[in-house]
XYZ file of C-alpha atoms in Angstrom:
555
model
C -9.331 42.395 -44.414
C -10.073 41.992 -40.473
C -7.692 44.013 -37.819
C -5.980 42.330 -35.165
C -8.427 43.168 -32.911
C -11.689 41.662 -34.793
C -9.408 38.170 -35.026
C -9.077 38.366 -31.609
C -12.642 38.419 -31.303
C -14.245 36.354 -33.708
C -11.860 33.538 -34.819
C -12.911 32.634 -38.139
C -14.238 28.817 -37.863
C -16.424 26.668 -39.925
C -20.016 27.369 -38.647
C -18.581 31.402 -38.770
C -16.396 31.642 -41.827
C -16.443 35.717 -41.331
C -16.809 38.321 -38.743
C -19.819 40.562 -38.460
C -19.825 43.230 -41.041
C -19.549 45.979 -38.410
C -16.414 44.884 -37.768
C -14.894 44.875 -41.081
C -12.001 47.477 -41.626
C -12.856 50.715 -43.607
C -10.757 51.646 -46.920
C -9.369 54.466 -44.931
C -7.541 52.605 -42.352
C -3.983 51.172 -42.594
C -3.989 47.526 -44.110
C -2.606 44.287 -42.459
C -3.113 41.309 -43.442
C -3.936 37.991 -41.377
C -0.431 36.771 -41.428
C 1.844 39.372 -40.717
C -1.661 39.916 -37.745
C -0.517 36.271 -36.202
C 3.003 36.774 -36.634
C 2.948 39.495 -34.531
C 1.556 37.692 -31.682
C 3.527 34.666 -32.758
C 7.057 36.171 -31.545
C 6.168 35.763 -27.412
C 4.950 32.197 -28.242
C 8.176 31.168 -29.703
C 9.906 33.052 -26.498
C 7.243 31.261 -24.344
C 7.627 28.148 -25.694
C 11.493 28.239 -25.801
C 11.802 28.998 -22.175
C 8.989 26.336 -20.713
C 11.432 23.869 -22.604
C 14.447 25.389 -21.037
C 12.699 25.225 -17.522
C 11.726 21.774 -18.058
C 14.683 20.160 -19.295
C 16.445 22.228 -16.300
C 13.844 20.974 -14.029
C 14.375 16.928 -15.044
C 18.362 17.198 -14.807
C 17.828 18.805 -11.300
C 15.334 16.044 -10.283
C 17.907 13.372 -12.071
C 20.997 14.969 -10.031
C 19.125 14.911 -6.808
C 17.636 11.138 -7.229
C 21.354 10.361 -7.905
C 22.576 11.605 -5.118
C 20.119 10.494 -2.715
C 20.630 6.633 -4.100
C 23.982 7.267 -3.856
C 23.547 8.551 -0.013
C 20.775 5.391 0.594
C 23.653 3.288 -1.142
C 26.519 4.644 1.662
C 24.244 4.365 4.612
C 23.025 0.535 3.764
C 27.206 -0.453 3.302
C 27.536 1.501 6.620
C 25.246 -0.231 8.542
C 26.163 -3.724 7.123
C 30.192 -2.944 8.179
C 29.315 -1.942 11.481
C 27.129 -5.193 11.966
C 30.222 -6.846 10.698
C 32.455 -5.512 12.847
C 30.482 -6.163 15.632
C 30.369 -9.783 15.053
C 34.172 -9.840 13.898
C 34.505 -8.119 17.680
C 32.514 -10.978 19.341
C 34.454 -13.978 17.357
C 37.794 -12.246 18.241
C 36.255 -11.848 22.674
C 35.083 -15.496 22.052
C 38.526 -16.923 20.914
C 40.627 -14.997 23.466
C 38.255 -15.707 26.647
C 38.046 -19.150 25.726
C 42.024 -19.555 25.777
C 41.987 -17.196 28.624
C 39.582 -19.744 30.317
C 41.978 -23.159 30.024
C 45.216 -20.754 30.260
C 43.668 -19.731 33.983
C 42.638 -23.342 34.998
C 46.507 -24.552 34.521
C 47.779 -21.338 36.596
C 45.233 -22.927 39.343
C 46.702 -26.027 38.876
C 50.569 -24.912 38.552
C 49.867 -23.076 42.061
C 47.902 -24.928 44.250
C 49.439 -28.545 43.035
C 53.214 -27.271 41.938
C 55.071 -29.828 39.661
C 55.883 -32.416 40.879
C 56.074 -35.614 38.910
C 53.096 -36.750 39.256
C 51.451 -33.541 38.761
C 53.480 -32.158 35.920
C 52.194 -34.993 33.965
C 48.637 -35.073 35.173
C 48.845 -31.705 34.199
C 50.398 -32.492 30.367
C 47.450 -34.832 30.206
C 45.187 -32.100 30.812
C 47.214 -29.220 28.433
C 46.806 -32.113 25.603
C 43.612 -32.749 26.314
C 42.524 -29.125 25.980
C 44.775 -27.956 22.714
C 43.309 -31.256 20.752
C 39.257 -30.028 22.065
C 39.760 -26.604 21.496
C 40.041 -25.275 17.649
C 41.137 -21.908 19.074
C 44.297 -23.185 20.819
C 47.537 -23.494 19.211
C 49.423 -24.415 22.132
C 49.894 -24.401 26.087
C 52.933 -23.416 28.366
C 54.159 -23.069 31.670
C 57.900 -21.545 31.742
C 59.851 -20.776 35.264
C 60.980 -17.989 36.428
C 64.110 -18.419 34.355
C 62.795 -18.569 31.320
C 62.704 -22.340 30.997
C 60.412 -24.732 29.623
C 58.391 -26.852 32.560
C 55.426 -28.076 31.063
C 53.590 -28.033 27.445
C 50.997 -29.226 25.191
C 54.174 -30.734 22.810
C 54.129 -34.480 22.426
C 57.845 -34.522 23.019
C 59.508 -31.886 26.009
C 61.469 -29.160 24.418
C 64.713 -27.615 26.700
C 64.465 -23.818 25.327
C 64.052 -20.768 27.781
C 61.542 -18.195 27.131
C 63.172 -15.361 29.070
C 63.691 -13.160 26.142
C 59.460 -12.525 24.863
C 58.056 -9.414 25.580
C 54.855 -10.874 27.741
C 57.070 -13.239 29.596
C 59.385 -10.081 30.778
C 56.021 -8.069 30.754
C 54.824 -10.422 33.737
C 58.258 -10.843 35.373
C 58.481 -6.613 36.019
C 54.247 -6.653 36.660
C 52.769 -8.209 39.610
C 49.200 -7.749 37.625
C 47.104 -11.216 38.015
C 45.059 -10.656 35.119
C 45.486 -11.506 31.028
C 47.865 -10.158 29.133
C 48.003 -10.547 25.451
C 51.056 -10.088 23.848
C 52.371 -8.505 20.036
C 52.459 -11.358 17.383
C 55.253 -13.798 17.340
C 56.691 -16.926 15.518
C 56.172 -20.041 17.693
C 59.580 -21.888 18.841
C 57.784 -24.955 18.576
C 56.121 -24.991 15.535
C 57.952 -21.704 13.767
C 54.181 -20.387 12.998
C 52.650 -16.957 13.726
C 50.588 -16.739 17.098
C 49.166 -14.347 19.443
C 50.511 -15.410 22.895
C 47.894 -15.039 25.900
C 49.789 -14.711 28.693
C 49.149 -15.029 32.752
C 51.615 -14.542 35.923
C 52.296 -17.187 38.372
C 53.383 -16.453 41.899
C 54.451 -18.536 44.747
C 52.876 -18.549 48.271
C 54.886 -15.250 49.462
C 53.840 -13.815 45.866
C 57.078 -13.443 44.227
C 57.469 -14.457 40.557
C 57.062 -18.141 40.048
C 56.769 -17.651 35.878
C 54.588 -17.765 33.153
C 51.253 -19.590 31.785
C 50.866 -19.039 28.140
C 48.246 -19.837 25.755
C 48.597 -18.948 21.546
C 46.184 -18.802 19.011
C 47.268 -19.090 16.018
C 47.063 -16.092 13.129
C 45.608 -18.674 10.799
C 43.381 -18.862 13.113
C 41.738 -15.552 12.185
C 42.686 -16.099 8.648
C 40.612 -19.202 8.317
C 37.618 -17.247 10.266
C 38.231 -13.530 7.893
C 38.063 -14.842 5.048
C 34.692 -16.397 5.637
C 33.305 -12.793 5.600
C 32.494 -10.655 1.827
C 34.256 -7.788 1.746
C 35.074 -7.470 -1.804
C 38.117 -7.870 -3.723
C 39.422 -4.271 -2.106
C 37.750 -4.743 1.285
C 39.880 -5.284 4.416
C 39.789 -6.745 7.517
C 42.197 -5.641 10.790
C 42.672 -7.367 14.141
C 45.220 -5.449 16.217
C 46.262 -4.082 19.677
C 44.494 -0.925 20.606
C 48.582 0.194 20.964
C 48.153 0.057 16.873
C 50.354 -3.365 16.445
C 48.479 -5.395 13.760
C 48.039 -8.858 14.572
C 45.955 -9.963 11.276
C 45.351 -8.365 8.399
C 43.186 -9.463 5.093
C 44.296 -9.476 2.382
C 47.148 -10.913 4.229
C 50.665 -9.060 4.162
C 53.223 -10.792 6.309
C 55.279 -8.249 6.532
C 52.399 -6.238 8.324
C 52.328 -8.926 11.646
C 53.506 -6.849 14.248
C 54.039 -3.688 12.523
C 52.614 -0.847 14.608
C 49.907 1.466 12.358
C 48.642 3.771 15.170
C 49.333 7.025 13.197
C 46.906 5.261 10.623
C 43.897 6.787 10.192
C 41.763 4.173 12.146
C 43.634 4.470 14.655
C 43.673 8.410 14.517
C 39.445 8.130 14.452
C 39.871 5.551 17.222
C 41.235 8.243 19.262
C 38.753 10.890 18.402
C 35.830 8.976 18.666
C 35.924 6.307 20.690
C 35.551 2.647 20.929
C 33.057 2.208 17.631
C 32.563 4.008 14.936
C 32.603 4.314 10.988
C 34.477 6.949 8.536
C 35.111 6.989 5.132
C 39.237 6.950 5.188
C 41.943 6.589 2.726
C 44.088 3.638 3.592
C 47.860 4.464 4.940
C 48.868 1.369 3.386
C 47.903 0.890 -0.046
C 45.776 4.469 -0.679
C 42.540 2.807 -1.196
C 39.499 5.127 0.061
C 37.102 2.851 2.340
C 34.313 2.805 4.128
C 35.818 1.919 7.626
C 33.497 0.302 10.770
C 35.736 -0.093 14.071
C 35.028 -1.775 17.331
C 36.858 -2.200 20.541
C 36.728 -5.310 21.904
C 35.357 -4.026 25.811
C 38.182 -4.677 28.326
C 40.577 -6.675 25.845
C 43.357 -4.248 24.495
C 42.229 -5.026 20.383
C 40.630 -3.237 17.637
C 38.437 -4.837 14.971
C 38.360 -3.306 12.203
C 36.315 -3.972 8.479
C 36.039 -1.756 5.568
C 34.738 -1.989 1.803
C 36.250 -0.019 -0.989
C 34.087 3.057 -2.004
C 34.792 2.054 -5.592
C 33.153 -1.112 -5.183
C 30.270 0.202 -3.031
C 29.258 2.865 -5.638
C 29.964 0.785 -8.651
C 26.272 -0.344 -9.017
C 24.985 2.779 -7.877
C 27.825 4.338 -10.472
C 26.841 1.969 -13.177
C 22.987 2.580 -12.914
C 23.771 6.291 -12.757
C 25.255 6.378 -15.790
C 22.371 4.630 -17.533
C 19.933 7.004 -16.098
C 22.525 10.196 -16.677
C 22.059 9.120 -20.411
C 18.503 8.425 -20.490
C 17.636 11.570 -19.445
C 19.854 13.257 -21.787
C 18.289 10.744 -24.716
C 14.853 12.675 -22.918
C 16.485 16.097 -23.339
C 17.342 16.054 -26.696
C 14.205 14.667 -27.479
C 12.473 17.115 -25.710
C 14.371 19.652 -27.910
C 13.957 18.032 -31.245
C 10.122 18.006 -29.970
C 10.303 21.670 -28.681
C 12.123 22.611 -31.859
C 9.218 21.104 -34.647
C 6.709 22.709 -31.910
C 8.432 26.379 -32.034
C 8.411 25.916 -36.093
C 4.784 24.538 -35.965
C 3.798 27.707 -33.997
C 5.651 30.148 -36.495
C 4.304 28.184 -39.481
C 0.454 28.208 -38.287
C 0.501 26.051 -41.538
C -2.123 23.114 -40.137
C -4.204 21.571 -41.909
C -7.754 20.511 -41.610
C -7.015 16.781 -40.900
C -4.432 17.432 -38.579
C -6.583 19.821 -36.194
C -9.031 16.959 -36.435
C -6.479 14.483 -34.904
C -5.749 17.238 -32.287
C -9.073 17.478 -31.113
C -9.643 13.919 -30.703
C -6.440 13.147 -29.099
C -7.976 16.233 -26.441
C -10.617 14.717 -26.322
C -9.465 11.314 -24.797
C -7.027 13.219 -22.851
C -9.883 15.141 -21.604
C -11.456 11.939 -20.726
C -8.621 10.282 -18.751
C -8.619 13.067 -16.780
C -12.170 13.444 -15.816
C -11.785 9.567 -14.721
C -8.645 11.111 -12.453
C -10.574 14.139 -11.311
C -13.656 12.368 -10.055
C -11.763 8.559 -9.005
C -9.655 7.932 -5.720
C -6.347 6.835 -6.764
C -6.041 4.334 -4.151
C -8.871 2.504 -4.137
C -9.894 3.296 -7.707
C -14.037 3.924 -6.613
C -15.052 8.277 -6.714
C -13.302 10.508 -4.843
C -14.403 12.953 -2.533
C -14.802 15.497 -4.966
C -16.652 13.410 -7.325
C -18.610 12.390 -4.282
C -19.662 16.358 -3.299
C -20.754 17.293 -6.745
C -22.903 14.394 -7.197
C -24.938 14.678 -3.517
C -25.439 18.077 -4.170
C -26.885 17.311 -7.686
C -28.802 14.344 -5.771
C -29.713 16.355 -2.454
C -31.311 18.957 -4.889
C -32.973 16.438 -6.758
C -34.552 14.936 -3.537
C -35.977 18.369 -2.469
C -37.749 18.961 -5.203
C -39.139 15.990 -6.198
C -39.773 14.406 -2.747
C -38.088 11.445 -3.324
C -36.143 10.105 -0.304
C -32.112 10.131 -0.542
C -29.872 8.108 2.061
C -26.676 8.813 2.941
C -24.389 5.838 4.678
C -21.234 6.584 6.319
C -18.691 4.254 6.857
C -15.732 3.596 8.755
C -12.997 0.659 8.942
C -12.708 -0.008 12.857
C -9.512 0.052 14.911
C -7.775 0.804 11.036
C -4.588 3.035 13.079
C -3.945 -0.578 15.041
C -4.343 -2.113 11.650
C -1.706 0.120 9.958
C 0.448 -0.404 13.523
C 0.631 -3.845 12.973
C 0.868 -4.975 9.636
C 2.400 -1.562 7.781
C 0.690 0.579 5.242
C 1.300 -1.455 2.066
C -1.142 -4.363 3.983
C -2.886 -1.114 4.870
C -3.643 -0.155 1.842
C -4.250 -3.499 0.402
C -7.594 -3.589 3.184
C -8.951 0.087 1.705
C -8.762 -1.547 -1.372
C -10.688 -4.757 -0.893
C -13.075 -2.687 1.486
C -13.930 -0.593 -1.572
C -14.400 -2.704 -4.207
C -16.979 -4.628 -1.659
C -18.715 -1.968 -1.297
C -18.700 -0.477 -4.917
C -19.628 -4.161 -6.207
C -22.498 -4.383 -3.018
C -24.688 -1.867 -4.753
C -27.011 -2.841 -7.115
C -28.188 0.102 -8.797
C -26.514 2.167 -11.272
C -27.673 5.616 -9.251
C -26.043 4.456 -5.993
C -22.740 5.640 -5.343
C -19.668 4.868 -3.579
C -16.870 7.043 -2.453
C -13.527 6.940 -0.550
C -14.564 9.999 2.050
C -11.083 10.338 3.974
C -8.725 8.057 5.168
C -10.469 5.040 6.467
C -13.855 6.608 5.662
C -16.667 6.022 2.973
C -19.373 7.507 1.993
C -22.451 5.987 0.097
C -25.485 7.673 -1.668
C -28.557 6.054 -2.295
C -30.853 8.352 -4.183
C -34.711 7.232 -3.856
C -34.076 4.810 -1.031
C -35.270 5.350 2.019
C -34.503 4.135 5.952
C -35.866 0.905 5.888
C -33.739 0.357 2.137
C -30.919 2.219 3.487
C -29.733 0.362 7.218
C -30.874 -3.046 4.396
C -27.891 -2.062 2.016
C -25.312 -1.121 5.095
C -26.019 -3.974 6.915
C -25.646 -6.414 3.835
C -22.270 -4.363 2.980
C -21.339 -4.806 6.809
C -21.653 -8.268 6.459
C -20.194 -8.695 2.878
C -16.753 -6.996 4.572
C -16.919 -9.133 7.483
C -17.203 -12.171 5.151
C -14.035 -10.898 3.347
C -11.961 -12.490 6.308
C -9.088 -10.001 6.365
C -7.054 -10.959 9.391
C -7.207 -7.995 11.613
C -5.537 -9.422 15.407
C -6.495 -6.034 16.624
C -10.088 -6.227 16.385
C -12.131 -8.503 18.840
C -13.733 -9.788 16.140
C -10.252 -11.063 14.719
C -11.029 -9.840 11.282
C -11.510 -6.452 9.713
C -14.954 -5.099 10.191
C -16.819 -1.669 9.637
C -19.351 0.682 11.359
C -22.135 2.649 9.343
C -23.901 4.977 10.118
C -27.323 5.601 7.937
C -29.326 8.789 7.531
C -31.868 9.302 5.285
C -33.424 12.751 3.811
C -37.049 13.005 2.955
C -38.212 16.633 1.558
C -41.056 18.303 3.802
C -42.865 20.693 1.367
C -40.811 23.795 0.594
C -37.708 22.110 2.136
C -33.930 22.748 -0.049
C -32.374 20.622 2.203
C -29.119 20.985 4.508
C -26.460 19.401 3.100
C -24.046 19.908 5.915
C -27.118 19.302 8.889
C -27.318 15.111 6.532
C -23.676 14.818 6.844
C -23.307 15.685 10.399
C -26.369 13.116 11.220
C -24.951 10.706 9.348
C -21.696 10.992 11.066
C -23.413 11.052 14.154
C -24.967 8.186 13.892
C -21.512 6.600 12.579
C -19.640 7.452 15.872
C -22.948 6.026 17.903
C -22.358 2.624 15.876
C -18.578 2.863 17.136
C -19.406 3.436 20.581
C -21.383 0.776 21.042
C -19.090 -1.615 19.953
C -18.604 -1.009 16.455
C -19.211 -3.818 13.883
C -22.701 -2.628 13.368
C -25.339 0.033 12.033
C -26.652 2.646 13.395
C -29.624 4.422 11.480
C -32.473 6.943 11.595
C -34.716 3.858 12.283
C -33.104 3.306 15.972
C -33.929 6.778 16.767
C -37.770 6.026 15.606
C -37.505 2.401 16.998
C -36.976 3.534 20.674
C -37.928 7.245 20.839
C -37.824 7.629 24.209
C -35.065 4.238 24.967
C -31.531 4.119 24.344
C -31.014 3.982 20.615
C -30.672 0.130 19.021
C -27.960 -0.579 16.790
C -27.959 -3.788 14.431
């Protein structure tokens, strides 16, 4: 029987069935045998084993928790962003309206001043008031009451004999000698018995005392008809009210709410600590709903806009898909443990057979394989890495020293690539490394030549037994095979994506290793000569022979 120790040593295996004899136990030693051997270092497997599971399955709920939560975050911020756009345009629509009224209502407090009413005017003037409630959608009706109260001139087709004394923006303007709009709380019309907003201006005579009032209304519907154009969701609201907190429109519609005053709501309370925009996530005063509120002021009009959509509805999706993913990953977990659990038994067991250990290795062997292809390949651009890339010039570079053969190196570099990435984004970025690589992988024509993404925009080509003439002959025809590709590149003065090469190319002087970082640097050099001399062109070891004692000649 063997000892732990000789198992340890010399695993028993097919070409070695047994252990060297020295290391077989003596009679006079205690006896073991294999099994109870393994089971002893069996037990911290099992504990190994059971806690790699543990840390796993701990590790893929944390990383489902915290992808939950950051969709649910990404969710939040996209509804915030699309209720504050919404209550910015609600804001302008609401300006719009009342300016436009405000507009007409001021042209008739011209006209009631400088003309008065007389008979001729007053009804060149209902001409006019008729003329403008009939062309503009956002006018309900127009007005011009004396001092008293009484009716002078309107918009109606027949005269009414009411008095007006009695409405909070007509005594507003009789105890006010402000010029300037005034919009008043909602109201039912006396007219029509509807729900407006009344826009309101003073009128003075020549010495400037109180002459009465020019009104213009909008209708609610008004606002009703433009709300409810906008998706909020079945829970969502919409608010139009005075900055004073007296709604003027509310959807989904309550009438009961026209003219109530909310301002110890919580908009209103945000409003205040704030300022004239913002967005919270509130619980509504009137029906308890939790939304996501956006707020605007409407400049120097006294009204609030207001939108919000439920949270329930906004998280629903995001709630929904949650859910599915919650119980994937536990379907994953359990799995996992069911997996774990056959794997602990299969390590206490040790009870494999021959076939089985067969399967094992092959299956490591094609796992083996699929990741040598991910070791030495760039994951972008799918030709070698970098890594790949060093082992194989060394290998090459070594070669080329002691046989004498030549080796040439070309470097490569995508020109003005940052502007590229500036203008059309990194996915189109990426896209061009791409097509630039597989150009130049498919440009070579011999098995032994090599391609390689270097670094960022930068590639790197071997050529064993090629020399300078061969070499600046491949990275020109690559130069042009790129330029050919046509990729639109409005940065570049050529218009198109082009590269720069540089070309060096090592030839062995007798007892010469070779200097693997002195051919990299001249390559380089000779890279960053082809870019500063306009780029779209090679530079080699030829245009240093060519012109020895000239500036150096780039094709």
């Amino acid at each position: 029987m063997l000892d732990f120790f000789t198992l340890d040593r010399y695993p028993p295996s097919f070409d070695n069935p047994a252990p060297p004899a020295a290391f077989l136990m003596t009679p006079s030693e205690p006896v073991h045998t294999p099994i109870t051997s393994l089971r002893a270092k069996k037990r911290p497997a099992v504990r190994y084993a059971i806690l790699v599971l543990a840390l796993f399955c701990s590790l893929l709920a944390a990383a489902q928790a915290w992808s939950a939560w950051s969709a649910r975050q990404s969710r939040l911020a996209e509804t915030t962003a699309a209720t504050s756009n919404m209550a910015r345009a609600l804001a302008a629509q609401a300006e719009s309206a009342v300016r436009i009224v405000d507009t007409v209502l001021s042209s008739v407090a011209e006209h009631v001043e400088h003309n008065g009413l007389s008979a001729a005017s007053t009804e060149r003037l209902r001409s006019h008031m008729r003329d403008m409630v009939a062309s503009t959608k956002e006018l309900h009706g127009l007005f011009v009451y004396g001092p008293d109260g009484s009716w002078l001139v309107t918009s109606l087709d027949q005269p009414i004999a009411r008095n007006n004394a009695d409405r909070e923006y007509f005594q507003y303007h009789q105890k006010n000698k402000d010029r300037g709009l005034h919009i008043g709380t909602p109201i039912r019309s006396r007219s029509s018995g509807q729900w407006i907003l009344p826009i309101s201006r003073r009128l003075d005579k020549p010495d400037g005392s109180f002459a009465g009032v020019a009104l213009g209304t909008i209708q609610i519907n008004y606002f009703a008809d433009l709300y409810d154009s906008f998706d909020v969701g079945k829970e969502g609201v919409i608010l139009l009210a005075h900055d004073n907190g007296v709604v003027i429109y509310r959807r989904p519609f309550l009438e009961k709410l026209i003219g109530q005053n909310v301002a110890s709501g919580p908009i209103f309370q945000t409003y205040r600590a704030q300022g004239p925009a913002g967005t919270a996530m509130l619980r509504s005063k009137i029906d308890g709903v939790v939304r996501l509120y956006s707020y605007r002021h409407l400049g120097s009009l006294p009204l609030l806009v207001a939108t919000a959509q439920a949270k329930d509805e906004i998280l629903a999706e995001w709630q929904q898909s949650t859910l599915l993913m919650a119980g994937g990953t536990t379907l994953i977990v359990v799995l996992l443990i069911g997996v774990g659990a056959r794997l602990v038994r299969q390590i206490i067991i040790r009870d494999q057979l021959e076939d089985e250990l067969v399967i094992a290795k092959e299956d490591l062997q094609e796992r083996n394989q699929e990741l040598t292809v991910l070791a030495t390949n760039d994951g972008l651009t799918g030709i070698a890495n970098r890594r790949h890339f060093e082992d194989v010039f060394r290998v090459e570079l070594k070669r080329a020293a002691r046989t004498g053969a030549p080796l040439s190196l070309v470097l490569v570099d995508i020109d003005f690539f940052k502007k590229y990435n500036d203008r059309y984004g990194h996915v189109a970025g990426d896209a061009c490394l791409r097509q630039v690589a597989a150009t130049l992988r498919d440009g070579l024509a011999r098995p032994t030549d090599l391609a390689a993404r270097y670094g960022g925009e930068e590639f790197a080509i071997l050529l064993p037994g090629t020399g300078a003439v061969g070499a600046r002959y491949v990275a020109e025809r690559l130069r042009l095979a790129i330029f050919e590709l046509g990729i639109e590149h409005a940065d570049n003065p050529a218009g198109t994506a082009t590269i720069s090469a540089g070309a060096a190319t090592f030839h062995a002087s007798p007892g010469e290793t070779g200097d693997r970082i002195a051919f990299i640097t001249r390559a380089d050099v000779l890279l960053y000569r082809a870019k500063d001399t306009g780029r779209n062109r090679v530079c080699s070891d030829l245009d240093n022979a060519e012109s020895a004692d000239a500036p150096s000649f780039c094709i």
